[in-house]
Amino acid sequence: MKFPIQRLHIIFTTVSLLWGLSSPAFAQQIWSGTGRIVSGAGEGGLVELKLEITDKNVQFLSGPSKNEPPFQLNNSTGLNGTVNMNAGTWQFVQTGNELGVSLSQNNPYRIIRYRLFPKP
């Protein structure tokens, strides 16, 4: 038995619509990149950072805040904002497809600046 092309089109369209309705509505993105310790303990050293961002919720997948709970950036201008966590104060500034992240720590004292990019 052969299905006419129109029937296949209707079946695929229906399945696509049902999939869209049952899928969660969120935008998830992984950002990763390299940072440099610009001041303090370990100055000049390179470090890596990886984040998972779902809508405005940020979860550290690596780095000093890896084991801390996710947090939310509460603004409407992209991934911009500041948050205080156990590891220190994180500042986020998004410019196009680049996310600038700075970490200021007190114990030990250091400042790290990261450049992160979205991963496909």
PDB file of C-alpha atoms in Angstrom:
ATOM      1  CA  MET A   1       0.000   0.000   0.000  1.00  0.00           C
ATOM      2  CA  LYS A   2       1.402   3.379  -1.014  1.00  0.00           C
ATOM      3  CA  PHE A   3       0.688   6.648   0.733  1.00  0.00           C
ATOM      4  CA  PRO A   4       0.139   9.605  -1.515  1.00  0.00           C
ATOM      5  CA  ILE A   5       2.538  12.506  -0.909  1.00  0.00           C
ATOM      6  CA  GLN A   6      -0.299  14.662   0.463  1.00  0.00           C
ATOM      7  CA  ARG A   7      -1.064  12.121   3.202  1.00  0.00           C
ATOM      8  CA  LEU A   8       2.598  11.917   4.203  1.00  0.00           C
ATOM      9  CA  HIS A   9       2.755  15.699   4.321  1.00  0.00           C
ATOM     10  CA  ILE A  10      -0.311  15.823   6.580  1.00  0.00           C
ATOM     11  CA  ILE A  11       1.140  13.132   8.875  1.00  0.00           C
ATOM     12  CA  PHE A  12       4.518  14.876   9.177  1.00  0.00           C
ATOM     13  CA  THR A  13       2.874  18.255   9.760  1.00  0.00           C
ATOM     14  CA  THR A  14       0.651  16.791  12.492  1.00  0.00           C
ATOM     15  CA  VAL A  15       3.586  15.078  14.208  1.00  0.00           C
ATOM     16  CA  SER A  16       5.635  18.302  14.055  1.00  0.00           C
ATOM     17  CA  LEU A  17       2.805  20.324  15.593  1.00  0.00           C
ATOM     18  CA  LEU A  18       2.268  17.789  18.369  1.00  0.00           C
ATOM     19  CA  TRP A  19       6.001  17.698  19.102  1.00  0.00           C
ATOM     20  CA  GLY A  20       6.073  21.491  19.346  1.00  0.00           C
ATOM     21  CA  LEU A  21       3.140  21.524  21.758  1.00  0.00           C
ATOM     22  CA  SER A  22       4.649  18.851  24.000  1.00  0.00           C
ATOM     23  CA  SER A  23       8.189  20.266  24.048  1.00  0.00           C
ATOM     24  CA  PRO A  24       9.190  22.615  26.857  1.00  0.00           C
ATOM     25  CA  ALA A  25       9.337  26.254  25.811  1.00  0.00           C
ATOM     26  CA  PHE A  26      12.802  27.372  26.824  1.00  0.00           C
ATOM     27  CA  ALA A  27      15.930  28.663  25.192  1.00  0.00           C
ATOM     28  CA  GLN A  28      18.971  26.724  26.361  1.00  0.00           C
ATOM     29  CA  GLN A  29      22.515  27.721  25.473  1.00  0.00           C
ATOM     30  CA  ILE A  30      25.969  26.569  26.538  1.00  0.00           C
ATOM     31  CA  TRP A  31      28.619  29.303  26.760  1.00  0.00           C
ATOM     32  CA  SER A  32      32.297  28.502  27.261  1.00  0.00           C
ATOM     33  CA  GLY A  33      35.670  30.122  26.947  1.00  0.00           C
ATOM     34  CA  THR A  34      38.941  31.135  28.516  1.00  0.00           C
ATOM     35  CA  GLY A  35      39.717  33.624  31.223  1.00  0.00           C
ATOM     36  CA  ARG A  36      42.858  35.289  32.490  1.00  0.00           C
ATOM     37  CA  ILE A  37      43.663  36.075  36.093  1.00  0.00           C
ATOM     38  CA  VAL A  38      44.397  39.796  35.715  1.00  0.00           C
ATOM     39  CA  SER A  39      45.146  40.587  39.357  1.00  0.00           C
ATOM     40  CA  GLY A  40      45.930  38.786  42.593  1.00  0.00           C
ATOM     41  CA  ALA A  41      46.753  35.143  43.322  1.00  0.00           C
ATOM     42  CA  GLY A  42      47.831  33.341  40.163  1.00  0.00           C
ATOM     43  CA  GLU A  43      48.100  36.555  38.113  1.00  0.00           C
ATOM     44  CA  GLY A  44      48.663  35.823  34.423  1.00  0.00           C
ATOM     45  CA  GLY A  45      47.212  32.324  34.622  1.00  0.00           C
ATOM     46  CA  LEU A  46      44.594  31.021  32.188  1.00  0.00           C
ATOM     47  CA  VAL A  47      41.383  29.384  33.371  1.00  0.00           C
ATOM     48  CA  GLU A  48      38.313  27.899  31.660  1.00  0.00           C
ATOM     49  CA  LEU A  49      34.636  28.586  32.328  1.00  0.00           C
ATOM     50  CA  LYS A  50      31.497  26.874  31.064  1.00  0.00           C
ATOM     51  CA  LEU A  51      27.905  28.012  31.721  1.00  0.00           C
ATOM     52  CA  GLU A  52      24.488  26.637  30.860  1.00  0.00           C
ATOM     53  CA  ILE A  53      21.874  29.333  30.400  1.00  0.00           C
ATOM     54  CA  THR A  54      18.193  28.416  30.188  1.00  0.00           C
ATOM     55  CA  ASP A  55      16.077  31.505  29.620  1.00  0.00           C
ATOM     56  CA  LYS A  56      17.631  33.848  32.231  1.00  0.00           C
ATOM     57  CA  ASN A  57      18.727  31.067  34.627  1.00  0.00           C
ATOM     58  CA  VAL A  58      22.493  30.595  34.801  1.00  0.00           C
ATOM     59  CA  GLN A  59      24.151  27.369  35.982  1.00  0.00           C
ATOM     60  CA  PHE A  60      27.929  27.047  36.253  1.00  0.00           C
ATOM     61  CA  LEU A  61      29.149  23.808  34.661  1.00  0.00           C
ATOM     62  CA  SER A  62      32.771  24.569  35.609  1.00  0.00           C
ATOM     63  CA  GLY A  63      34.743  27.213  37.462  1.00  0.00           C
ATOM     64  CA  PRO A  64      34.720  28.459  41.070  1.00  0.00           C
ATOM     65  CA  SER A  65      30.896  28.503  41.337  1.00  0.00           C
ATOM     66  CA  LYS A  66      30.341  25.036  39.814  1.00  0.00           C
ATOM     67  CA  ASN A  67      28.699  23.587  42.930  1.00  0.00           C
ATOM     68  CA  GLU A  68      26.540  26.624  43.687  1.00  0.00           C
ATOM     69  CA  PRO A  69      22.826  26.694  42.810  1.00  0.00           C
ATOM     70  CA  PRO A  70      21.699  28.390  39.596  1.00  0.00           C
ATOM     71  CA  PHE A  71      20.726  32.031  39.690  1.00  0.00           C
ATOM     72  CA  GLN A  72      18.607  34.302  37.528  1.00  0.00           C
ATOM     73  CA  LEU A  73      19.604  37.475  35.691  1.00  0.00           C
ATOM     74  CA  ASN A  74      16.615  39.787  36.088  1.00  0.00           C
ATOM     75  CA  ASN A  75      16.711  42.244  33.235  1.00  0.00           C
ATOM     76  CA  SER A  76      15.505  42.595  29.678  1.00  0.00           C
ATOM     77  CA  THR A  77      18.801  43.562  28.065  1.00  0.00           C
ATOM     78  CA  GLY A  78      20.369  40.196  27.332  1.00  0.00           C
ATOM     79  CA  LEU A  79      22.752  38.444  29.684  1.00  0.00           C
ATOM     80  CA  ASN A  80      23.819  41.522  31.629  1.00  0.00           C
ATOM     81  CA  GLY A  81      23.983  41.860  35.377  1.00  0.00           C
ATOM     82  CA  THR A  82      25.855  41.242  38.595  1.00  0.00           C
ATOM     83  CA  VAL A  83      25.409  38.496  41.169  1.00  0.00           C
ATOM     84  CA  ASN A  84      27.120  37.775  44.503  1.00  0.00           C
ATOM     85  CA  MET A  85      27.898  34.124  45.149  1.00  0.00           C
ATOM     86  CA  ASN A  86      30.089  32.176  47.578  1.00  0.00           C
ATOM     87  CA  ALA A  87      33.014  32.282  45.121  1.00  0.00           C
ATOM     88  CA  GLY A  88      32.791  36.063  44.733  1.00  0.00           C
ATOM     89  CA  THR A  89      31.027  38.710  42.665  1.00  0.00           C
ATOM     90  CA  TRP A  90      30.259  37.810  39.052  1.00  0.00           C
ATOM     91  CA  GLN A  91      29.527  40.466  36.439  1.00  0.00           C
ATOM     92  CA  PHE A  92      28.062  39.611  33.011  1.00  0.00           C
ATOM     93  CA  VAL A  93      28.081  41.848  29.929  1.00  0.00           C
ATOM     94  CA  GLN A  94      26.801  40.467  26.628  1.00  0.00           C
ATOM     95  CA  THR A  95      27.891  42.101  23.390  1.00  0.00           C
ATOM     96  CA  GLY A  96      26.442  40.278  20.394  1.00  0.00           C
ATOM     97  CA  ASN A  97      27.759  36.701  20.351  1.00  0.00           C
ATOM     98  CA  GLU A  98      30.305  37.330  23.109  1.00  0.00           C
ATOM     99  CA  LEU A  99      29.722  37.176  26.845  1.00  0.00           C
ATOM    100  CA  GLY A 100      32.221  39.052  28.988  1.00  0.00           C
ATOM    101  CA  VAL A 101      32.365  37.678  32.524  1.00  0.00           C
ATOM    102  CA  SER A 102      34.385  39.048  35.436  1.00  0.00           C
ATOM    103  CA  LEU A 103      34.885  37.423  38.812  1.00  0.00           C
ATOM    104  CA  SER A 104      36.115  39.447  41.803  1.00  0.00           C
ATOM    105  CA  GLN A 105      37.200  37.286  44.734  1.00  0.00           C
ATOM    106  CA  ASN A 106      38.305  38.286  48.217  1.00  0.00           C
ATOM    107  CA  ASN A 107      39.702  35.014  49.595  1.00  0.00           C
ATOM    108  CA  PRO A 108      42.124  34.654  47.943  1.00  0.00           C
ATOM    109  CA  TYR A 109      42.100  38.083  46.360  1.00  0.00           C
ATOM    110  CA  ARG A 110      41.983  37.885  42.553  1.00  0.00           C
ATOM    111  CA  ILE A 111      40.161  39.231  39.528  1.00  0.00           C
ATOM    112  CA  ILE A 112      39.472  36.972  36.551  1.00  0.00           C
ATOM    113  CA  ARG A 113      38.152  38.167  33.187  1.00  0.00           C
ATOM    114  CA  TYR A 114      36.587  35.638  30.815  1.00  0.00           C
ATOM    115  CA  ARG A 115      35.468  35.776  27.178  1.00  0.00           C
ATOM    116  CA  LEU A 116      32.723  33.238  26.501  1.00  0.00           C
ATOM    117  CA  PHE A 117      31.084  32.237  23.252  1.00  0.00           C
ATOM    118  CA  PRO A 118      27.937  30.179  22.578  1.00  0.00           C
ATOM    119  CA  LYS A 119      28.476  26.565  21.596  1.00  0.00           C
ATOM    120  CA  PRO A 120      26.303  25.036  18.866  1.00  0.00           C
TER     121      PRO A 120
END
